[in-house]
Amino acid sequence: MNKTERERERERGDDCFRNRTAMASTASRFLRKLPRSLKLPQTLVRSNLTRVLSSSTQQTTEPSDSLRRIGSRLLRHDSIATRSFSSQEGPAPIDYSSILQEDEFHKLANVTMNHLLEKIEDYGDNVQIDGFDIDYGNEVLTLKLGSLGTYVLNKQTPNRQIWMSSPVSGPSRFDWDREANAWIYRRTEAKLHKLLEEELESLCGEPIQLS
């Protein structure tokens, strides 16, 4: 090997070393910024930083390629951690038994069910709906409107709620509101009696007074 070839080999080695050094420096700066922007655990960042620095002494991969791979790995970790954290968030469940005692719940719910039964039975005499039928048994109120659909209302004692399945608005869960003196669906703030009045008038074409 003549002198020129040895010099060229030395120059190639110097270039390779400079590339690896530049890659390690760039990777270090890039990864140290990630915790601040993504709020990633320091242990995760350090492990990936070590992997980048180690690989930089063994190969001549472009820095941008390695950074993209490491960045992608960290972003996936951040996404998984976010989903896990989000799944644990949300309002604490309400202990309805501490708000409304069971005997009081049954009294209020029974009054409501029997009131609806009486009012809707009278309403059925004033509308021409094929298949109209209403029945209350086993704490379940069922209103059939033929081809228009069926309403089902039932008491949910553990939750201190009245649940309703409507052919118009779907499922709803009503809590007793002492201030409003009414059963209210918290998600929409709709009152049970008012909601039934609106839906029955829309379906049957005749107004009904329930409240």
Tab-separated table of C-alpha atoms in Angstrom:
chain	number	residue	atom	x	y	z
A	1	MET	CA	0.000	0.000	0.000
A	2	ASN	CA	1.626	3.275	-1.035
A	3	LYS	CA	1.505	6.516	0.905
A	4	THR	CA	-1.357	8.015	-1.090
A	5	GLU	CA	-3.630	5.053	-0.388
A	6	ARG	CA	-2.787	5.186	3.337
A	7	GLU	CA	-3.606	8.873	3.425
A	8	ARG	CA	-6.925	8.279	1.678
A	9	GLU	CA	-7.793	5.515	4.144
A	10	ARG	CA	-6.905	7.805	7.031
A	11	GLU	CA	-9.086	10.554	5.562
A	12	ARG	CA	-12.022	8.156	5.181
A	13	GLY	CA	-11.586	7.108	8.811
A	14	ASP	CA	-11.493	10.741	9.909
A	15	ASP	CA	-14.673	11.494	7.915
A	16	CYS	CA	-16.432	8.479	9.445
A	17	PHE	CA	-15.428	9.572	12.937
A	18	ARG	CA	-16.663	13.123	12.330
A	19	ASN	CA	-20.012	11.791	11.018
A	20	ARG	CA	-20.471	9.588	14.052
A	21	THR	CA	-19.567	12.423	16.399
A	22	ALA	CA	-22.017	14.761	14.669
A	23	MET	CA	-24.726	12.105	14.830
A	24	ALA	CA	-24.195	11.543	18.554
A	25	SER	CA	-24.265	15.286	19.258
A	26	THR	CA	-27.427	15.829	17.218
A	27	ALA	CA	-29.166	12.831	18.804
A	28	SER	CA	-28.243	14.013	22.277
A	29	ARG	CA	-29.703	17.491	21.709
A	30	PHE	CA	-32.835	16.063	20.067
A	31	LEU	CA	-33.625	13.521	22.765
A	32	ARG	CA	-32.952	15.904	25.642
A	33	LYS	CA	-35.591	18.260	24.264
A	34	LEU	CA	-38.250	15.535	24.058
A	35	PRO	CA	-39.069	15.272	27.766
A	36	ARG	CA	-40.059	18.928	27.881
A	37	SER	CA	-42.370	18.738	24.873
A	38	LEU	CA	-43.835	15.268	25.436
A	39	LYS	CA	-43.446	14.970	29.212
A	40	LEU	CA	-41.815	11.569	28.798
A	41	PRO	CA	-40.191	9.669	31.649
A	42	GLN	CA	-36.497	10.489	31.977
A	43	THR	CA	-35.627	6.792	32.212
A	44	LEU	CA	-37.180	6.154	28.807
A	45	VAL	CA	-35.298	9.041	27.223
A	46	ARG	CA	-31.974	8.017	28.777
A	47	SER	CA	-32.337	4.438	27.549
A	48	ASN	CA	-33.006	5.589	23.982
A	49	LEU	CA	-30.213	8.164	24.151
A	50	THR	CA	-27.802	5.417	25.197
A	51	ARG	CA	-29.003	3.270	22.292
A	52	VAL	CA	-28.387	6.075	19.802
A	53	LEU	CA	-24.934	6.884	21.141
A	54	SER	CA	-23.979	3.227	21.159
A	55	SER	CA	-25.159	2.675	17.600
A	56	SER	CA	-23.297	5.763	16.455
A	57	THR	CA	-19.986	4.073	17.228
A	58	GLN	CA	-20.917	0.957	15.281
A	59	GLN	CA	-22.496	2.211	12.068
A	60	THR	CA	-22.639	5.181	9.754
A	61	THR	CA	-26.424	5.484	9.476
A	62	GLU	CA	-27.590	9.003	8.733
A	63	PRO	CA	-28.488	10.881	11.940
A	64	SER	CA	-31.925	11.840	10.623
A	65	ASP	CA	-32.830	8.170	10.062
A	66	SER	CA	-31.883	7.129	13.581
A	67	LEU	CA	-33.603	10.133	15.110
A	68	ARG	CA	-36.779	9.404	13.187
A	69	ARG	CA	-36.797	5.828	14.483
A	70	ILE	CA	-36.142	6.821	18.081
A	71	GLY	CA	-38.590	9.728	17.917
A	72	SER	CA	-41.266	7.435	16.519
A	73	ARG	CA	-40.658	4.946	19.335
A	74	LEU	CA	-40.973	7.644	21.981
A	75	LEU	CA	-44.096	9.104	20.403
A	76	ARG	CA	-45.731	5.669	20.411
A	77	HIS	CA	-44.869	5.355	24.099
A	78	ASP	CA	-46.348	8.793	24.783
A	79	SER	CA	-49.544	7.866	22.911
A	80	ILE	CA	-49.960	4.646	24.871
A	81	ALA	CA	-49.330	6.413	28.160
A	82	THR	CA	-51.845	9.120	27.261
A	83	ARG	CA	-54.532	6.578	26.389
A	84	SER	CA	-53.867	4.718	29.628
A	85	PHE	CA	-54.085	7.910	31.661
A	86	SER	CA	-57.217	9.074	29.865
A	87	SER	CA	-58.964	5.784	30.546
A	88	GLN	CA	-58.497	6.417	34.274
A	89	GLU	CA	-59.787	9.967	34.212
A	90	GLY	CA	-63.390	11.077	34.647
A	91	PRO	CA	-65.745	12.072	37.422
A	92	ALA	CA	-65.952	9.864	40.471
A	93	PRO	CA	-69.096	7.723	40.606
A	94	ILE	CA	-71.917	9.172	42.672
A	95	ASP	CA	-73.206	7.183	45.623
A	96	TYR	CA	-76.894	7.749	45.054
A	97	SER	CA	-77.822	5.793	48.183
A	98	SER	CA	-76.274	8.590	50.259
A	99	ILE	CA	-78.386	11.193	48.444
A	100	LEU	CA	-81.754	9.436	48.339
A	101	GLN	CA	-82.679	6.764	50.855
A	102	GLU	CA	-84.176	3.572	49.431
A	103	ASP	CA	-87.622	3.952	51.002
A	104	GLU	CA	-87.822	7.559	49.797
A	105	PHE	CA	-86.737	6.477	46.316
A	106	HIS	CA	-89.463	3.813	46.119
A	107	LYS	CA	-92.083	6.279	47.291
A	108	LEU	CA	-91.128	8.896	44.697
A	109	ALA	CA	-90.667	6.392	41.873
A	110	ASN	CA	-93.954	4.592	42.588
A	111	VAL	CA	-95.858	7.872	42.645
A	112	THR	CA	-94.263	8.804	39.324
A	113	MET	CA	-94.995	5.465	37.646
A	114	ASN	CA	-98.625	5.364	38.779
A	115	HIS	CA	-99.124	8.986	37.773
A	116	LEU	CA	-97.765	8.296	34.290
A	117	LEU	CA	-99.883	5.150	34.013
A	118	GLU	CA	-103.079	7.017	34.823
A	119	LYS	CA	-102.358	10.013	32.601
A	120	ILE	CA	-101.231	7.986	29.598
A	121	GLU	CA	-104.197	5.591	29.887
A	122	ASP	CA	-106.524	8.613	29.625
A	123	TYR	CA	-104.413	9.928	26.757
A	124	GLY	CA	-104.882	6.637	24.881
A	125	ASP	CA	-108.637	7.234	24.814
A	126	ASN	CA	-108.126	10.483	22.925
A	127	VAL	CA	-105.707	9.354	20.218
A	128	GLN	CA	-106.205	6.979	17.328
A	129	ILE	CA	-103.094	4.795	17.486
A	130	ASP	CA	-103.330	1.165	16.357
A	131	GLY	CA	-101.747	-1.082	18.926
A	132	PHE	CA	-101.840	1.501	21.746
A	133	ASP	CA	-101.370	-0.257	25.081
A	134	ILE	CA	-99.898	0.582	28.467
A	135	ASP	CA	-99.075	-1.763	31.330
A	136	TYR	CA	-97.311	-1.510	34.700
A	137	GLY	CA	-96.003	-4.624	36.415
A	138	ASN	CA	-92.875	-5.785	38.235
A	139	GLU	CA	-91.771	-2.154	38.517
A	140	VAL	CA	-91.708	-1.811	34.727
A	141	LEU	CA	-93.975	0.575	32.805
A	142	THR	CA	-94.424	-0.423	29.163
A	143	LEU	CA	-96.142	1.824	26.622
A	144	LYS	CA	-96.756	0.339	23.186
A	145	LEU	CA	-97.606	2.648	20.292
A	146	GLY	CA	-97.937	0.057	17.538
A	147	SER	CA	-95.689	0.821	14.587
A	148	LEU	CA	-94.519	4.049	16.278
A	149	GLY	CA	-92.458	2.126	18.798
A	150	THR	CA	-92.416	1.168	22.471
A	151	TYR	CA	-91.471	3.009	25.647
A	152	VAL	CA	-90.084	1.129	28.621
A	153	LEU	CA	-89.578	2.777	32.019
A	154	ASN	CA	-88.250	0.904	35.027
A	155	LYS	CA	-86.922	1.565	38.507
A	156	GLN	CA	-83.215	1.100	39.199
A	157	THR	CA	-83.038	0.906	42.968
A	158	PRO	CA	-79.228	0.557	43.394
A	159	ASN	CA	-78.694	3.783	41.419
A	160	ARG	CA	-81.823	5.514	42.727
A	161	GLN	CA	-82.821	6.189	39.128
A	162	ILE	CA	-85.655	5.718	36.661
A	163	TRP	CA	-84.413	4.384	33.350
A	164	MET	CA	-86.321	4.992	30.129
A	165	SER	CA	-85.980	3.499	26.679
A	166	SER	CA	-87.582	5.727	24.064
A	167	PRO	CA	-88.202	5.101	20.344
A	168	VAL	CA	-87.388	8.777	19.819
A	169	SER	CA	-84.524	9.746	22.135
A	170	GLY	CA	-83.122	6.332	23.033
A	171	PRO	CA	-81.983	5.362	26.554
A	172	SER	CA	-82.031	7.871	29.408
A	173	ARG	CA	-81.349	7.690	33.130
A	174	PHE	CA	-83.240	10.081	35.390
A	175	ASP	CA	-82.162	11.166	38.878
A	176	TRP	CA	-84.426	12.801	41.395
A	177	ASP	CA	-83.611	16.502	41.767
A	178	ARG	CA	-84.841	17.910	45.069
A	179	GLU	CA	-84.572	21.535	44.007
A	180	ALA	CA	-86.445	21.008	40.737
A	181	ASN	CA	-88.808	18.483	42.356
A	182	ALA	CA	-88.493	16.391	39.206
A	183	TRP	CA	-86.701	13.442	37.598
A	184	ILE	CA	-83.865	14.869	35.485
A	185	TYR	CA	-81.518	13.320	32.918
A	186	ARG	CA	-78.187	14.877	33.904
A	187	ARG	CA	-76.611	14.614	30.470
A	188	THR	CA	-79.211	16.813	28.768
A	189	GLU	CA	-80.953	18.347	31.803
A	190	ALA	CA	-84.251	17.059	30.357
A	191	LYS	CA	-87.113	16.438	32.783
A	192	LEU	CA	-88.865	13.081	32.490
A	193	HIS	CA	-92.426	14.405	32.319
A	194	LYS	CA	-91.567	17.230	29.932
A	195	LEU	CA	-89.621	14.925	27.623
A	196	LEU	CA	-92.526	12.456	27.453
A	197	GLU	CA	-94.973	15.268	26.740
A	198	GLU	CA	-92.905	16.497	23.801
A	199	GLU	CA	-92.235	13.068	22.330
A	200	LEU	CA	-95.787	11.726	22.679
A	201	GLU	CA	-97.243	14.834	21.078
A	202	SER	CA	-94.757	14.505	18.213
A	203	LEU	CA	-95.546	10.803	17.716
A	204	CYS	CA	-99.301	10.782	18.279
A	205	GLY	CA	-100.244	14.237	17.068
A	206	GLU	CA	-102.064	15.223	20.269
A	207	PRO	CA	-100.769	17.210	23.279
A	208	ILE	CA	-100.604	15.556	26.692
A	209	GLN	CA	-100.222	17.109	30.145
A	210	LEU	CA	-98.107	15.010	32.495
A	211	SER	CA	-96.449	17.517	34.809
